[in-house]
Amino acid sequence: YIMLAYWDDIDKAKKEVFGYCHFLLFYTAMFNVVQCCVQAFAAMRASHKLWVRTEDLELSHYVALREEFDILKPQIEQLALTPKNKHNPFANLRRWLLRIRRELVNHQTLH
């Protein structure tokens, strides 16, 4: 309106093309905003699902290790009661497995 009011020799055909291009760019920008929001929502949802699956996997893995350790614990204690000599390969097994268990517990409490 201001251009038409103050500019006497304006080319109306060019002004019309300029108007179409201006609104085309405006609608393109609005489409990009909507598209970016949809992509951000989809990416957050997918990454959240993957993160929850990863946490469940780590938890189930820790539970499986704990169950196996509980099954083997009596056998380890029995081996620890045997006399320690250089021919007994299981003499330090209990200490080694307890150290692994302590590291697993420390790892779980840190995360």
PDB file of C-alpha atoms in Angstrom:
ATOM      1  CA  TYR A   1       0.000   0.000   0.000  1.00  0.00           C
ATOM      2  CA  ILE A   2       2.796   2.439   0.913  1.00  0.00           C
ATOM      3  CA  MET A   3       4.659   1.692  -2.321  1.00  0.00           C
ATOM      4  CA  LEU A   4       1.532   2.386  -4.379  1.00  0.00           C
ATOM      5  CA  ALA A   5       0.782   5.564  -2.437  1.00  0.00           C
ATOM      6  CA  TYR A   6       4.220   7.190  -2.803  1.00  0.00           C
ATOM      7  CA  TRP A   7       5.715   5.603  -5.897  1.00  0.00           C
ATOM      8  CA  ASP A   8       3.958   6.895  -8.988  1.00  0.00           C
ATOM      9  CA  ASP A   9       5.726   4.991 -11.764  1.00  0.00           C
ATOM     10  CA  ILE A  10       5.764   1.538 -10.113  1.00  0.00           C
ATOM     11  CA  ASP A  11       5.503  -1.451 -12.413  1.00  0.00           C
ATOM     12  CA  LYS A  12       2.437  -3.276 -11.157  1.00  0.00           C
ATOM     13  CA  ALA A  13       3.417  -6.570 -12.831  1.00  0.00           C
ATOM     14  CA  LYS A  14       6.777  -6.613 -11.036  1.00  0.00           C
ATOM     15  CA  LYS A  15       5.062  -5.665  -7.783  1.00  0.00           C
ATOM     16  CA  GLU A  16       2.676  -8.571  -8.170  1.00  0.00           C
ATOM     17  CA  VAL A  17       5.539 -11.024  -8.827  1.00  0.00           C
ATOM     18  CA  PHE A  18       7.375  -9.584  -5.823  1.00  0.00           C
ATOM     19  CA  GLY A  19       4.271 -10.147  -3.689  1.00  0.00           C
ATOM     20  CA  TYR A  20       3.940 -13.771  -4.830  1.00  0.00           C
ATOM     21  CA  CYS A  21       7.631 -14.457  -4.167  1.00  0.00           C
ATOM     22  CA  HIS A  22       7.394 -12.796  -0.761  1.00  0.00           C
ATOM     23  CA  PHE A  23       4.425 -14.920   0.308  1.00  0.00           C
ATOM     24  CA  LEU A  24       5.993 -18.056  -1.218  1.00  0.00           C
ATOM     25  CA  LEU A  25       9.097 -17.528   0.922  1.00  0.00           C
ATOM     26  CA  PHE A  26       6.930 -16.846   3.968  1.00  0.00           C
ATOM     27  CA  TYR A  27       4.925 -20.058   3.511  1.00  0.00           C
ATOM     28  CA  THR A  28       8.135 -22.004   2.827  1.00  0.00           C
ATOM     29  CA  ALA A  29       9.576 -20.746   6.118  1.00  0.00           C
ATOM     30  CA  MET A  30       6.378 -21.705   7.958  1.00  0.00           C
ATOM     31  CA  PHE A  31       6.489 -25.183   6.390  1.00  0.00           C
ATOM     32  CA  ASN A  32      10.127 -25.551   7.495  1.00  0.00           C
ATOM     33  CA  VAL A  33       9.180 -24.606  11.068  1.00  0.00           C
ATOM     34  CA  VAL A  34       6.421 -27.222  11.161  1.00  0.00           C
ATOM     35  CA  GLN A  35       8.697 -29.829   9.554  1.00  0.00           C
ATOM     36  CA  CYS A  36      11.507 -29.135  12.055  1.00  0.00           C
ATOM     37  CA  CYS A  37       9.087 -29.471  14.982  1.00  0.00           C
ATOM     38  CA  VAL A  38       7.775 -32.792  13.664  1.00  0.00           C
ATOM     39  CA  GLN A  39      11.317 -34.082  13.109  1.00  0.00           C
ATOM     40  CA  ALA A  40      12.417 -32.958  16.575  1.00  0.00           C
ATOM     41  CA  PHE A  41       9.435 -34.677  18.184  1.00  0.00           C
ATOM     42  CA  ALA A  42      10.063 -37.894  16.225  1.00  0.00           C
ATOM     43  CA  ALA A  43      13.793 -37.865  17.032  1.00  0.00           C
ATOM     44  CA  MET A  44      13.174 -37.286  20.760  1.00  0.00           C
ATOM     45  CA  ARG A  45      10.622 -40.084  20.869  1.00  0.00           C
ATOM     46  CA  ALA A  46      12.875 -42.538  19.009  1.00  0.00           C
ATOM     47  CA  SER A  47      15.942 -41.713  21.106  1.00  0.00           C
ATOM     48  CA  HIS A  48      13.923 -42.027  24.319  1.00  0.00           C
ATOM     49  CA  LYS A  49      12.663 -45.471  23.270  1.00  0.00           C
ATOM     50  CA  LEU A  50      16.214 -46.588  22.399  1.00  0.00           C
ATOM     51  CA  TRP A  51      17.559 -45.239  25.699  1.00  0.00           C
ATOM     52  CA  VAL A  52      14.891 -47.074  27.717  1.00  0.00           C
ATOM     53  CA  ARG A  53      15.638 -50.289  25.814  1.00  0.00           C
ATOM     54  CA  THR A  54      19.365 -49.834  26.511  1.00  0.00           C
ATOM     55  CA  GLU A  55      18.759 -49.284  30.230  1.00  0.00           C
ATOM     56  CA  ASP A  56      16.500 -52.360  30.375  1.00  0.00           C
ATOM     57  CA  LEU A  57      19.174 -54.387  28.582  1.00  0.00           C
ATOM     58  CA  GLU A  58      21.862 -53.311  31.062  1.00  0.00           C
ATOM     59  CA  LEU A  59      19.573 -54.026  34.014  1.00  0.00           C
ATOM     60  CA  SER A  60      18.608 -57.476  32.738  1.00  0.00           C
ATOM     61  CA  HIS A  61      22.278 -58.209  31.987  1.00  0.00           C
ATOM     62  CA  TYR A  62      23.241 -57.245  35.556  1.00  0.00           C
ATOM     63  CA  VAL A  63      20.407 -59.392  36.958  1.00  0.00           C
ATOM     64  CA  ALA A  64      21.542 -62.364  34.862  1.00  0.00           C
ATOM     65  CA  LEU A  65      25.122 -61.965  36.090  1.00  0.00           C
ATOM     66  CA  ARG A  66      23.906 -61.701  39.673  1.00  0.00           C
ATOM     67  CA  GLU A  67      21.813 -64.888  39.333  1.00  0.00           C
ATOM     68  CA  GLU A  68      24.751 -66.789  37.837  1.00  0.00           C
ATOM     69  CA  PHE A  69      27.013 -65.569  40.619  1.00  0.00           C
ATOM     70  CA  ASP A  70      24.467 -66.673  43.252  1.00  0.00           C
ATOM     71  CA  ILE A  71      24.357 -70.119  41.655  1.00  0.00           C
ATOM     72  CA  LEU A  72      28.151 -70.405  41.623  1.00  0.00           C
ATOM     73  CA  LYS A  73      28.703 -68.932  45.096  1.00  0.00           C
ATOM     74  CA  PRO A  74      28.497 -72.265  47.011  1.00  0.00           C
ATOM     75  CA  GLN A  75      30.917 -73.861  44.570  1.00  0.00           C
ATOM     76  CA  ILE A  76      33.317 -70.947  44.957  1.00  0.00           C
ATOM     77  CA  GLU A  77      33.139 -71.172  48.738  1.00  0.00           C
ATOM     78  CA  GLN A  78      33.806 -74.904  48.556  1.00  0.00           C
ATOM     79  CA  LEU A  79      36.836 -74.293  46.357  1.00  0.00           C
ATOM     80  CA  ALA A  80      38.081 -71.616  48.757  1.00  0.00           C
ATOM     81  CA  LEU A  81      38.078 -74.154  51.599  1.00  0.00           C
ATOM     82  CA  THR A  82      40.481 -76.441  49.750  1.00  0.00           C
ATOM     83  CA  PRO A  83      44.136 -76.115  50.777  1.00  0.00           C
ATOM     84  CA  LYS A  84      46.128 -73.551  48.867  1.00  0.00           C
ATOM     85  CA  ASN A  85      49.026 -74.977  46.982  1.00  0.00           C
ATOM     86  CA  LYS A  86      50.639 -74.336  43.650  1.00  0.00           C
ATOM     87  CA  HIS A  87      48.767 -77.246  42.021  1.00  0.00           C
ATOM     88  CA  ASN A  88      45.311 -75.865  42.908  1.00  0.00           C
ATOM     89  CA  PRO A  89      44.298 -73.505  40.075  1.00  0.00           C
ATOM     90  CA  PHE A  90      41.130 -72.439  41.957  1.00  0.00           C
ATOM     91  CA  ALA A  91      42.853 -71.182  45.089  1.00  0.00           C
ATOM     92  CA  ASN A  92      42.475 -67.474  44.195  1.00  0.00           C
ATOM     93  CA  LEU A  93      39.240 -67.856  42.218  1.00  0.00           C
ATOM     94  CA  ARG A  94      36.997 -66.721  45.056  1.00  0.00           C
ATOM     95  CA  ARG A  95      39.006 -63.558  45.639  1.00  0.00           C
ATOM     96  CA  TRP A  96      39.049 -62.844  41.901  1.00  0.00           C
ATOM     97  CA  LEU A  97      35.258 -63.310  41.544  1.00  0.00           C
ATOM     98  CA  LEU A  98      34.576 -61.175  44.605  1.00  0.00           C
ATOM     99  CA  ARG A  99      36.690 -58.405  43.085  1.00  0.00           C
ATOM    100  CA  ILE A 100      34.675 -58.640  39.841  1.00  0.00           C
ATOM    101  CA  ARG A 101      31.441 -58.503  41.836  1.00  0.00           C
ATOM    102  CA  ARG A 102      32.644 -55.428  43.730  1.00  0.00           C
ATOM    103  CA  GLU A 103      33.582 -53.720  40.446  1.00  0.00           C
ATOM    104  CA  LEU A 104      30.152 -54.515  38.977  1.00  0.00           C
ATOM    105  CA  VAL A 105      28.406 -53.080  42.026  1.00  0.00           C
ATOM    106  CA  ASN A 106      30.583 -49.958  41.893  1.00  0.00           C
ATOM    107  CA  HIS A 107      29.871 -49.615  38.185  1.00  0.00           C
ATOM    108  CA  GLN A 108      26.113 -49.862  38.789  1.00  0.00           C
ATOM    109  CA  THR A 109      26.145 -47.321  41.607  1.00  0.00           C
ATOM    110  CA  LEU A 110      28.154 -44.831  39.537  1.00  0.00           C
ATOM    111  CA  HIS A 111      25.623 -44.894  36.715  1.00  0.00           C
TER     112      HIS A 111
END
